mmCIF file of C-alpha atoms in Angstrom:
data_model
loop_
_atom_site.group_PDB
_atom_site.id
_atom_site.type_symbol
_atom_site.label_atom_id
_atom_site.label_comp_id
_atom_site.label_asym_id
_atom_site.label_seq_id
_atom_site.Cartn_x
_atom_site.Cartn_y
_atom_site.Cartn_z
ATOM 1 C CA MET Y 295 25.107 3.627 6.554
ATOM 2 C CA LEU Y 296 22.355 1.058 6.035
ATOM 3 C CA GLU Y 297 23.308 -2.580 6.705
ATOM 4 C CA VAL Y 298 20.911 -5.332 5.773
ATOM 5 C CA LYS Y 299 22.082 -8.849 6.625
ATOM 6 C CA GLY Y 300 20.249 -12.051 5.671
ATOM 7 C CA ILE Y 301 16.695 -10.815 6.307
ATOM 8 C CA SER Y 302 13.798 -13.200 5.704
ATOM 9 C CA PHE Y 303 10.070 -12.634 6.070
ATOM 10 C CA GLY Y 304 6.874 -14.351 5.039
ATOM 11 C CA PHE Y 305 3.132 -14.417 5.551
ATOM 12 C CA SER Y 306 1.647 -17.666 6.890
ATOM 13 C CA ARG Y 307 4.688 -19.727 6.008
ATOM 14 C CA HIS Y 308 4.796 -18.231 2.515
ATOM 15 C CA PRO Y 309 8.265 -16.678 2.162
ATOM 16 C CA VAL Y 310 8.285 -13.193 0.614
ATOM 17 C CA LEU Y 311 11.907 -12.158 1.418
ATOM 18 C CA ARG Y 312 14.607 -14.826 1.329
ATOM 19 C CA GLY Y 313 18.009 -14.009 2.805
ATOM 20 C CA ILE Y 314 18.253 -10.395 1.569
ATOM 21 C CA SER Y 315 21.637 -8.723 2.205
ATOM 22 C CA PHE Y 316 23.046 -5.415 1.011
ATOM 23 C CA SER Y 317 24.552 -2.165 2.268
ATOM 24 C CA LEU Y 318 24.057 1.463 1.291
ATOM 25 C CA ALA Y 319 26.303 4.363 2.153
ATOM 26 C CA GLY Y 320 24.899 7.621 3.432
ATOM 27 C CA GLY Y 321 23.636 9.975 0.727
ATOM 28 C CA GLN Y 322 23.404 7.292 -1.910
ATOM 29 C CA ILE Y 323 20.313 6.485 -3.996
ATOM 30 C CA LEU Y 324 19.370 2.809 -4.428
ATOM 31 C CA SER Y 325 16.749 1.582 -6.908
ATOM 32 C CA VAL Y 326 15.026 -1.740 -6.438
ATOM 33 C CA ILE Y 327 13.505 -3.249 -9.550
ATOM 34 C CA GLY Y 328 11.690 -6.454 -10.349
ATOM 35 C CA GLU Y 329 8.386 -7.859 -11.556
ATOM 36 C CA SER Y 330 5.189 -7.529 -9.479
ATOM 37 C CA GLY Y 331 5.340 -9.894 -6.546
ATOM 38 C CA SER Y 332 9.148 -9.985 -6.444
ATOM 39 C CA GLY Y 333 9.193 -8.533 -2.926
ATOM 40 C CA LYS Y 334 10.079 -4.876 -3.591
ATOM 41 C CA SER Y 335 7.332 -3.328 -1.478
ATOM 42 C CA THR Y 336 7.712 -5.871 1.327
ATOM 43 C CA LEU Y 337 11.425 -5.031 1.471
ATOM 44 C CA LEU Y 338 10.700 -1.310 1.937
ATOM 45 C CA LYS Y 339 8.123 -2.034 4.654
ATOM 46 C CA ALA Y 340 10.609 -4.284 6.419
ATOM 47 C CA LEU Y 341 13.286 -1.542 6.268
ATOM 48 C CA TYR Y 342 10.790 0.896 7.832
ATOM 49 C CA GLY Y 343 10.049 -1.513 10.713
ATOM 50 C CA LEU Y 344 6.508 -2.538 9.770
ATOM 51 C CA TYR Y 345 7.219 -6.266 10.051
ATOM 52 C CA ASP Y 346 8.811 -8.536 12.551
ATOM 53 C CA LEU Y 347 11.448 -10.422 10.596
ATOM 54 C CA ASP Y 348 11.735 -14.220 10.535
ATOM 55 C CA GLY Y 349 15.503 -13.827 10.435
ATOM 56 C CA GLY Y 350 18.372 -11.383 9.815
ATOM 57 C CA THR Y 351 18.986 -7.830 10.938
ATOM 58 C CA ILE Y 352 18.563 -4.278 9.660
ATOM 59 C CA ARG Y 353 20.799 -1.494 11.036
ATOM 60 C CA TRP Y 354 20.904 2.203 10.305
ATOM 61 C CA LYS Y 355 24.125 3.809 11.663
ATOM 62 C CA GLU Y 356 24.542 0.875 14.049
ATOM 63 C CA LYS Y 357 20.990 1.223 15.404
ATOM 64 C CA LYS Y 358 18.888 -1.886 14.932
ATOM 65 C CA ILE Y 359 15.557 -1.374 13.103
ATOM 66 C CA LEU Y 360 12.912 -3.391 14.967
ATOM 67 C CA GLY Y 361 9.335 -4.346 14.092
ATOM 68 C CA PRO Y 362 5.964 -3.831 15.823
ATOM 69 C CA ALA Y 363 6.724 -6.444 18.473
ATOM 70 C CA TYR Y 364 9.259 -3.987 19.917
ATOM 71 C CA ASN Y 365 7.852 -0.617 18.873
ATOM 72 C CA LEU Y 366 4.277 0.353 19.849
ATOM 73 C CA VAL Y 367 4.312 2.782 16.889
ATOM 74 C CA PRO Y 368 6.304 1.117 14.021
ATOM 75 C CA GLY Y 369 8.918 3.206 12.246
ATOM 76 C CA GLU Y 370 11.657 5.570 13.264
ATOM 77 C CA PRO Y 371 11.578 9.408 13.311
ATOM 78 C CA TYR Y 372 14.624 9.661 11.041
ATOM 79 C CA ILE Y 373 13.110 7.371 8.378
ATOM 80 C CA LYS Y 374 10.235 8.369 6.094
ATOM 81 C CA TYR Y 375 8.267 5.837 4.086
ATOM 82 C CA LEU Y 376 6.020 6.809 1.171
ATOM 83 C CA ALA Y 377 3.561 3.977 0.500
ATOM 84 C CA GLN Y 378 1.471 3.483 -2.604
ATOM 85 C CA ASP Y 379 -1.524 4.734 -0.652
ATOM 86 C CA PHE Y 380 -0.941 8.362 0.229
ATOM 87 C CA ASP Y 381 -2.514 8.644 3.750
ATOM 88 C CA LEU Y 382 -3.191 12.371 3.431
ATOM 89 C CA MET Y 383 -5.326 14.259 6.026
ATOM 90 C CA PRO Y 384 -8.543 15.012 4.070
ATOM 91 C CA TYR Y 385 -9.794 18.048 6.096
ATOM 92 C CA ILE Y 386 -6.714 20.205 5.937
ATOM 93 C CA SER Y 387 -5.080 21.985 2.944
ATOM 94 C CA VAL Y 388 -2.226 20.782 0.793
ATOM 95 C CA ARG Y 389 0.018 23.334 2.500
ATOM 96 C CA GLU Y 390 -1.007 22.067 5.948
ATOM 97 C CA ASN Y 391 -0.500 18.445 4.911
ATOM 98 C CA ILE Y 392 3.057 19.103 3.857
ATOM 99 C CA GLY Y 393 3.875 21.031 6.972
ATOM 100 C CA LYS Y 394 1.943 18.906 9.406
ATOM 101 C CA HIS Y 395 5.007 17.479 11.181
ATOM 102 C CA LEU Y 396 7.196 20.573 10.961
ATOM 103 C CA SER Y 397 7.828 22.621 14.088
ATOM 104 C CA ASN Y 398 5.837 25.800 14.596
ATOM 105 C CA PHE Y 399 8.693 27.284 16.703
ATOM 106 C CA TYR Y 400 10.175 28.947 13.576
ATOM 107 C CA PRO Y 401 7.153 29.844 11.456
ATOM 108 C CA GLY Y 402 9.216 31.650 8.858
ATOM 109 C CA GLU Y 403 11.477 28.631 8.263
ATOM 110 C CA LYS Y 404 8.443 26.348 8.151
ATOM 111 C CA ALA Y 405 6.762 28.531 5.543
ATOM 112 C CA ARG Y 406 9.932 28.688 3.471
ATOM 113 C CA ARG Y 407 10.379 24.914 3.442
ATOM 114 C CA ILE Y 408 6.702 24.313 2.539
ATOM 115 C CA SER Y 409 7.001 26.805 -0.327
ATOM 116 C CA GLU Y 410 10.196 25.114 -1.594
ATOM 117 C CA LEU Y 411 8.566 21.663 -1.562
ATOM 118 C CA LEU Y 412 5.428 22.991 -3.338
ATOM 119 C CA ASP Y 413 7.671 24.283 -6.090
ATOM 120 C CA ILE Y 414 9.498 20.976 -6.364
ATOM 121 C CA VAL Y 415 6.276 18.999 -6.829
ATOM 122 C CA GLU Y 416 4.717 21.817 -8.944
ATOM 123 C CA LEU Y 417 1.671 22.338 -6.710
ATOM 124 C CA SER Y 418 2.097 25.955 -5.568
ATOM 125 C CA GLU Y 419 -1.152 27.025 -7.201
ATOM 126 C CA HIS Y 420 -3.051 24.282 -5.306
ATOM 127 C CA ALA Y 421 -1.595 24.953 -1.880
ATOM 128 C CA GLY Y 422 -4.948 25.998 -0.389
ATOM 129 C CA LYS Y 423 -6.990 23.086 -1.723
ATOM 130 C CA LYS Y 424 -8.036 20.006 0.215
ATOM 131 C CA PRO Y 425 -6.704 16.582 -0.985
ATOM 132 C CA GLY Y 426 -10.215 15.594 -2.106
ATOM 133 C CA GLU Y 427 -10.145 18.399 -4.651
ATOM 134 C CA LEU Y 428 -6.981 16.970 -6.285
ATOM 135 C CA SER Y 429 -6.416 14.185 -8.853
ATOM 136 C CA GLY Y 430 -4.699 10.952 -7.765
ATOM 137 C CA GLY Y 431 -1.431 12.172 -9.339
ATOM 138 C CA GLN Y 432 -1.625 15.489 -7.477
ATOM 139 C CA GLN Y 433 -2.283 13.689 -4.201
ATOM 140 C CA GLN Y 434 0.785 11.548 -4.804
ATOM 141 C CA ARG Y 435 2.865 14.699 -5.303
ATOM 142 C CA VAL Y 436 1.563 16.093 -1.995
ATOM 143 C CA ALA Y 437 2.564 12.860 -0.273
ATOM 144 C CA LEU Y 438 6.043 13.069 -1.848
ATOM 145 C CA ALA Y 439 6.473 16.651 -0.578
ATOM 146 C CA ARG Y 440 5.260 15.672 2.922
ATOM 147 C CA ALA Y 441 7.752 12.720 3.031
ATOM 148 C CA MET Y 442 10.623 15.129 2.259
ATOM 149 C CA ALA Y 443 9.515 17.943 4.544
ATOM 150 C CA GLN Y 444 11.432 16.881 7.580
ATOM 151 C CA GLU Y 445 14.493 15.994 5.504
ATOM 152 C CA PRO Y 446 14.788 12.438 6.799
ATOM 153 C CA GLU Y 447 18.092 10.619 7.013
ATOM 154 C CA LEU Y 448 16.561 7.692 5.075
ATOM 155 C CA LEU Y 449 13.738 8.026 2.561
ATOM 156 C CA LEU Y 450 11.874 4.978 1.251
ATOM 157 C CA LEU Y 451 9.773 5.488 -1.850
ATOM 158 C CA ASP Y 452 7.422 2.769 -3.090
ATOM 159 C CA GLU Y 453 6.395 3.445 -6.743
ATOM 160 C CA PRO Y 454 6.412 7.208 -6.098
ATOM 161 C CA PHE Y 455 5.424 8.232 -9.663
ATOM 162 C CA SER Y 456 2.832 5.555 -10.418
ATOM 163 C CA HIS Y 457 -0.215 7.911 -10.430
ATOM 164 C CA ILE Y 458 1.509 10.934 -11.985
ATOM 165 C CA ASP Y 459 0.908 12.027 -15.589
ATOM 166 C CA SER Y 460 3.776 10.937 -17.832
ATOM 167 C CA PHE Y 461 4.403 14.471 -19.139
ATOM 168 C CA ARG Y 462 5.074 15.660 -15.589
ATOM 169 C CA THR Y 463 7.079 12.666 -14.406
ATOM 170 C CA SER Y 464 10.419 13.560 -15.988
ATOM 171 C CA ALA Y 465 10.591 17.064 -14.524
ATOM 172 C CA LEU Y 466 9.339 15.781 -11.134
ATOM 173 C CA ARG Y 467 12.031 13.096 -11.063
ATOM 174 C CA ARG Y 468 14.759 15.654 -11.757
ATOM 175 C CA ASN Y 469 13.419 18.047 -9.124
ATOM 176 C CA LEU Y 470 12.947 15.328 -6.520
ATOM 177 C CA PHE Y 471 16.348 13.606 -6.877
ATOM 178 C CA SER Y 472 18.145 16.929 -7.121
ATOM 179 C CA PHE Y 473 16.609 17.936 -3.776
ATOM 180 C CA ILE Y 474 17.513 14.513 -2.253
ATOM 181 C CA ARG Y 475 21.150 14.824 -3.354
ATOM 182 C CA LYS Y 476 21.368 18.457 -2.225
ATOM 183 C CA LYS Y 477 20.172 17.515 1.279
ATOM 184 C CA GLY Y 478 22.326 14.385 1.457
ATOM 185 C CA ILE Y 479 19.313 12.143 2.030
ATOM 186 C CA THR Y 480 19.872 8.399 1.651
ATOM 187 C CA CYS Y 481 17.072 7.094 -0.581
ATOM 188 C CA ILE Y 482 15.706 3.719 -1.676
ATOM 189 C CA ILE Y 483 13.154 3.706 -4.488
ATOM 190 C CA ALA Y 484 11.205 0.602 -5.452
ATOM 191 C CA SER Y 485 9.893 0.921 -9.000
ATOM 192 C CA HIS Y 486 8.789 -0.989 -12.036
ATOM 193 C CA ASP Y 487 9.993 1.921 -14.206
ATOM 194 C CA SER Y 488 13.475 1.386 -15.552
ATOM 195 C CA VAL Y 489 14.049 5.147 -15.877
ATOM 196 C CA ASP Y 490 14.091 5.405 -12.091
ATOM 197 C CA ALA Y 491 16.812 2.791 -11.973
ATOM 198 C CA LEU Y 492 18.883 4.072 -14.864
ATOM 199 C CA SER Y 493 18.792 7.820 -14.510
ATOM 200 C CA PHE Y 494 19.122 8.636 -10.811
ATOM 201 C CA ALA Y 495 20.365 5.608 -8.820
ATOM 202 C CA ASP Y 496 23.940 5.032 -7.650
ATOM 203 C CA LYS Y 497 23.196 1.353 -7.273
ATOM 204 C CA THR Y 498 20.464 -1.053 -8.335
ATOM 205 C CA LEU Y 499 19.100 -4.285 -6.881
ATOM 206 C CA VAL Y 500 17.237 -6.702 -9.116
ATOM 207 C CA MET Y 501 14.720 -8.836 -7.219
ATOM 208 C CA LYS Y 502 12.943 -12.040 -8.234
ATOM 209 C CA ASN Y 503 10.914 -14.392 -5.969
ATOM 210 C CA GLY Y 504 12.008 -12.516 -2.863
ATOM 211 C CA GLU Y 505 15.725 -12.737 -3.600
ATOM 212 C CA ILE Y 506 18.342 -10.331 -4.917
ATOM 213 C CA ILE Y 507 19.604 -11.839 -8.160
ATOM 214 C CA ARG Y 508 21.784 -8.911 -9.219
ATOM 215 C CA GLU Y 509 23.450 -5.966 -7.436
ATOM 216 C CA ASP Y 510 25.508 -3.498 -9.421
ATOM 217 C CA SER Y 511 25.534 -0.056 -10.900
ATOM 218 C CA PRO Y 512 22.521 0.610 -13.171
ATOM 219 C CA GLN Y 513 24.902 1.151 -16.086
ATOM 220 C CA LYS Y 514 26.472 -2.286 -15.717
ATOM 221 C CA ILE Y 515 23.204 -4.067 -15.165
ATOM 222 C CA TYR Y 516 21.755 -2.492 -18.318
ATOM 223 C CA SER Y 517 24.742 -2.968 -20.574
ATOM 224 C CA ASP Y 518 25.507 -6.472 -19.262
ATOM 225 C CA PRO Y 519 22.263 -8.208 -18.298
ATOM 226 C CA ASP Y 520 23.114 -11.676 -17.043
ATOM 227 C CA SER Y 521 19.656 -13.132 -17.502
ATOM 228 C CA TYR Y 522 16.630 -12.751 -19.808
ATOM 229 C CA TYR Y 523 14.582 -11.700 -16.749
ATOM 230 C CA THR Y 524 16.955 -8.849 -15.856
ATOM 231 C CA ALA Y 525 17.198 -7.622 -19.446
ATOM 232 C CA SER Y 526 13.392 -7.694 -19.894
ATOM 233 C CA LEU Y 527 12.986 -5.173 -17.046
ATOM 234 C CA PHE Y 528 14.507 -2.557 -19.342
ATOM 235 C CA GLY Y 529 12.265 -3.225 -22.427
ATOM 236 C CA GLU Y 530 11.928 -5.729 -25.250
ATOM 237 C CA VAL Y 531 14.889 -8.024 -25.455
ATOM 238 C CA ASN Y 532 15.916 -10.948 -27.684
ATOM 239 C CA GLU Y 533 17.883 -14.001 -26.814
ATOM 240 C CA ILE Y 534 19.783 -14.982 -29.930
ATOM 241 C CA PRO Y 535 22.462 -17.598 -30.689
ATOM 242 C CA VAL Y 536 25.646 -15.786 -31.655
ATOM 243 C CA SER Y 537 26.196 -18.292 -34.445
ATOM 244 C CA GLN Y 538 23.027 -16.945 -36.163
ATOM 245 C CA ILE Y 539 24.367 -13.422 -36.423
ATOM 246 C CA PHE Y 540 28.156 -13.754 -36.426
ATOM 247 C CA PRO Y 541 29.052 -17.334 -37.340
ATOM 248 C CA GLU Y 542 32.670 -16.236 -37.811
ATOM 249 C CA LEU Y 543 33.032 -15.819 -34.016
ATOM 250 C CA GLY Y 544 32.830 -19.564 -33.643
ATOM 251 C CA THR Y 545 30.685 -19.830 -30.541
ATOM 252 C CA GLU Y 546 27.408 -21.539 -29.751
ATOM 253 C CA LYS Y 547 26.587 -19.202 -26.893
ATOM 254 C CA ASN Y 548 23.426 -17.106 -26.788
ATOM 255 C CA ILE Y 549 23.423 -13.337 -26.369
ATOM 256 C CA PHE Y 550 20.826 -10.863 -24.989
ATOM 257 C CA ILE Y 551 20.117 -8.072 -27.455
ATOM 258 C CA TYR Y 552 17.739 -5.161 -26.872
ATOM 259 C CA ALA Y 553 15.263 -4.315 -29.624
ATOM 260 C CA HIS Y 554 16.986 -0.989 -30.298
ATOM 261 C CA GLU Y 555 20.308 -2.735 -30.817
ATOM 262 C CA LEU Y 556 19.073 -4.709 -33.801
ATOM 263 C CA HIS Y 557 19.276 -2.925 -37.151
ATOM 264 C CA PRO Y 558 18.487 -3.893 -40.764
ATOM 265 C CA ASP Y 559 21.538 -5.282 -42.513
ATOM 266 C CA GLU Y 560 21.090 -7.031 -45.861
ATOM 267 C CA ALA Y 561 24.328 -9.004 -45.397
ATOM 268 C CA SER Y 562 23.143 -10.531 -42.095
ATOM 269 C CA PRO Y 563 22.241 -14.240 -41.960
ATOM 270 C CA LEU Y 564 19.549 -13.482 -39.355
ATOM 271 C CA LYS Y 565 16.282 -13.168 -41.301
ATOM 272 C CA ILE Y 566 13.023 -12.085 -39.680
ATOM 273 C CA ARG Y 567 9.499 -12.332 -41.149
ATOM 274 C CA VAL Y 568 7.689 -9.191 -40.030
ATOM 275 C CA LYS Y 569 4.350 -9.725 -38.308
ATOM 276 C CA ALA Y 570 3.496 -6.259 -36.946
ATOM 277 C CA SER Y 571 4.745 -2.699 -36.591
ATOM 278 C CA TYR Y 572 3.940 -0.661 -33.462
ATOM 279 C CA PHE Y 573 4.312 3.122 -33.513
ATOM 280 C CA GLU Y 574 6.163 4.376 -30.419
ATOM 281 C CA GLY Y 575 6.674 8.026 -31.309
ATOM 282 C CA SER Y 576 10.309 8.344 -32.302
ATOM 283 C CA HIS Y 577 10.379 4.893 -33.934
ATOM 284 C CA TYR Y 578 8.448 1.743 -34.683
ATOM 285 C CA LEU Y 579 8.818 -1.436 -32.691
ATOM 286 C CA ILE Y 580 8.808 -4.317 -35.157
ATOM 287 C CA ARG Y 581 7.674 -7.768 -34.114
ATOM 288 C CA GLY Y 582 8.708 -10.717 -36.309
ATOM 289 C CA LEU Y 583 9.481 -14.361 -36.396
ATOM 290 C CA HIS Y 584 12.753 -16.220 -36.894
ATOM 291 C CA GLN Y 585 12.548 -19.994 -37.005
ATOM 292 C CA GLY Y 586 9.233 -19.819 -35.166
ATOM 293 C CA LYS Y 587 10.644 -17.598 -32.388
ATOM 294 C CA THR Y 588 9.447 -14.025 -31.772
ATOM 295 C CA LEU Y 589 12.070 -11.312 -32.134
ATOM 296 C CA PHE Y 590 11.792 -7.530 -31.759
ATOM 297 C CA PHE Y 591 13.775 -4.701 -33.353
ATOM 298 C CA SER Y 592 13.394 -0.921 -33.764
ATOM 299 C CA ASN Y 593 13.075 0.856 -37.085
ATOM 300 C CA PRO Y 594 12.433 4.486 -38.138
ATOM 301 C CA ASN Y 595 9.510 3.389 -40.275
ATOM 302 C CA SER Y 596 6.795 0.733 -40.271
ATOM 303 C CA ILE Y 597 7.449 -2.409 -42.297
ATOM 304 C CA PRO Y 598 4.680 -4.294 -44.151
ATOM 305 C CA ALA Y 599 3.660 -7.616 -42.583
ATOM 306 C CA GLU Y 600 5.229 -10.775 -44.097
ATOM 307 C CA ARG Y 601 8.219 -8.924 -45.490
ATOM 308 C CA ILE Y 602 11.539 -10.634 -44.806
ATOM 309 C CA ILE Y 603 14.126 -8.338 -43.179
ATOM 310 C CA ALA Y 604 17.730 -9.213 -42.332
ATOM 311 C CA VAL Y 605 18.897 -7.657 -39.060
ATOM 312 C CA ARG Y 606 22.077 -7.664 -36.977
ATOM 313 C CA PRO Y 607 23.487 -5.833 -33.904
ATOM 314 C CA ASP Y 608 26.869 -4.065 -33.785
ATOM 315 C CA ILE Y 609 29.618 -6.676 -33.445
ATOM 316 C CA ARG Y 610 31.225 -4.541 -30.733
ATOM 317 C CA ILE Y 611 28.165 -5.052 -28.497
ATOM 318 C CA VAL Y 612 28.294 -8.835 -29.074
ATOM 319 C CA LYS Y 613 31.993 -9.108 -28.307
ATOM 320 C CA GLU Y 614 31.606 -7.042 -25.139
ATOM 321 C CA ARG Y 615 28.811 -9.267 -23.863
ATOM 322 C CA LEU Y 616 30.587 -12.461 -24.790
ATOM 323 C CA ASN Y 617 33.449 -11.398 -22.553
ATOM 324 C CA THR Y 618 31.094 -11.067 -19.577
ATOM 325 C CA LYS Y 619 28.360 -13.117 -17.883
ATOM 326 C CA ASN Y 620 25.945 -12.382 -20.707
ATOM 327 C CA GLY Y 621 27.168 -15.269 -22.852
ATOM 328 C CA ILE Y 622 25.235 -18.310 -21.818
#
């Protein structure tokens, strides 16, 4: 189990992590989400032992993780950290990069594991190439395979899909996290992509200004965002007074409603003047104004600018969120 208790860290008196505490059971996957500069990458580096903390402790299975002041070579052999720069060896092949730290004592087992990982990251046909012959996305996939090669106890992934083509990312995510669960690897992934948080994590941390502002299952965080900041990490969101959509509920509280949860409803008192329609493949994202405030909603078709549209969410969603922290 990973135990993080009250860790703080900063550069030149500028705090980056502020009293971070959480725990993670063995074999679980944790996603860490937040805006750029929120402290996600710094947290992963601290967990790997790349920094000397200003305060707090990090323990993995009761063993304390220490920084460079205590370890000549930072890091632990049972932890693998995949940074946003890939650090591949340029003069050896993809196959050799993946197997670099695997034992040569059992060459058959080594070859089998390298082949399995090449299949997972879909690079079997490029196994003999040097990293310099690959695209940035392909190099990132090699780095992913190398990080998993020794089947670490704890795997730390910092934006692991940021350079990979979007049409490959979905399959790669499924392959990667299926392998991680199969091997019982504990994994922490820091990402700006909400899909990483929603689809594969057992638990999610929301970070802002170096602090954890929410810790829960991804399903609960998404369905019950307790702040505009948290909701905005999952897409366009609106903050709307309940009285403007369901006055019969008799409350002056505001509610957070995602764009896809607002639908045209001629009977609704919430009127939006359309300003633009953005094609997003399966639907259009409509931007409009209500009492001078920008609101977004999804629609199957584009809507001409300046048209007035009445919209409303499902009352069930509103009632559920009013019974939780979402009502403000």
